[in-house]
């Protein structure tokens, strides 16, 4: 086999054009070099089949990745390899079963209903991010953890600051912001832990502390795991919900299908996840030499698996840039939740919360309309919607 060394850079990930719309860049790279050695020292993988194969390749690792100021995440599931990953994941598993998620989504529904009552009684125009998606998802993850749903705005900002440092080339300013965000999270979570020690409850944080007391988790793992749950338990799900609402406002037939055709609801959520995946890539390291699509990759190399690119691979999803429910392929084949041992543990919760919000909107109202410009704050890693003005009919 040969080692491919492309000389051009079709992934200008520091540019605004790329961050606004990376998909044309993915398409060009996937067509020419689906396994691409980037000049910045990582391998960019953009084809669906290669990404899916690598997600389930247990010879790849994450523990040796340099997270920079986000390094404490190596004490969470995100940044650990087996056997540490297996041990930490087991402390979470029973909290994210379909039966357990039913309990948490009862909280979601109550929160959604309360907020939509305000919308219906008022001007019927609201910000679907700040007035609905974010507070609902934050209330749900807070209830799951067994902590008050306070300091939401600060948690959201700290989460976003950490996410910036997980991009491909964070600036010094972004790295400093991540360090400050972790300092804040540690102080915040230590305060929650102190409250729990004085007055125990029955949330996931209580379970973590019991695991710490018995020696199954370290204190650093409790802090890192709680930080990760705050982050992915509200921010990623917020963006899924917001993107779905945006699509329903832009294309009324999607709203109507969700409302009138229950058999399509799961497909609508899957296609929303596929079309604009909240987290655009995952990163792995090779622990031994591998050959991928005829390209030799040595041990110790960094692989960036662009799941946003894989989700628009035309060899799997015809007309990949279009929202379609009539595909020949199973729509659940998207890669938005990753896969393998590092696949998203909370994907059942993410789907359930999206269905609760979409269901409540389509039950109460007959249409959604954009009420102004949609604001985004995309990075190379996160596809974010920061303001989504909506009028309900």
PDB file of C-alpha atoms in Angstrom, residues 8-19 22 25-26 380:
ATOM      1  CA  UNK A   8      -3.491  21.158  -1.029  1.00  0.00           C
ATOM      2  CA  UNK A   9      -5.732  22.152   1.864  1.00  0.00           C
ATOM      3  CA  UNK A  10      -9.426  21.842   1.003  1.00  0.00           C
ATOM      4  CA  UNK A  11     -10.379  22.289   4.688  1.00  0.00           C
ATOM      5  CA  UNK A  12      -9.814  25.976   5.551  1.00  0.00           C
ATOM      6  CA  UNK A  13     -11.376  25.478   8.965  1.00  0.00           C
ATOM      7  CA  UNK A  14     -10.218  28.820  10.359  1.00  0.00           C
ATOM      8  CA  UNK A  15     -12.151  30.822   7.758  1.00  0.00           C
ATOM      9  CA  UNK A  16     -15.617  32.251   8.234  1.00  0.00           C
ATOM     10  CA  UNK A  17     -16.763  30.699   4.958  1.00  0.00           C
ATOM     11  CA  UNK A  18     -15.942  27.233   6.271  1.00  0.00           C
ATOM     12  CA  UNK A  19     -17.548  27.808   9.659  1.00  0.00           C
ATOM     13  CA  UNK A  22     -18.519  23.482   5.836  1.00  0.00           C
ATOM     14  CA  UNK A  25     -15.669  21.797   1.571  1.00  0.00           C
ATOM     15  CA  UNK A  26     -16.476  18.326   2.879  1.00  0.00           C
ATOM     16  CA  UNK A 380     -15.477  24.306  13.215  1.00  0.00           C
TER      17      UNK A 380
END
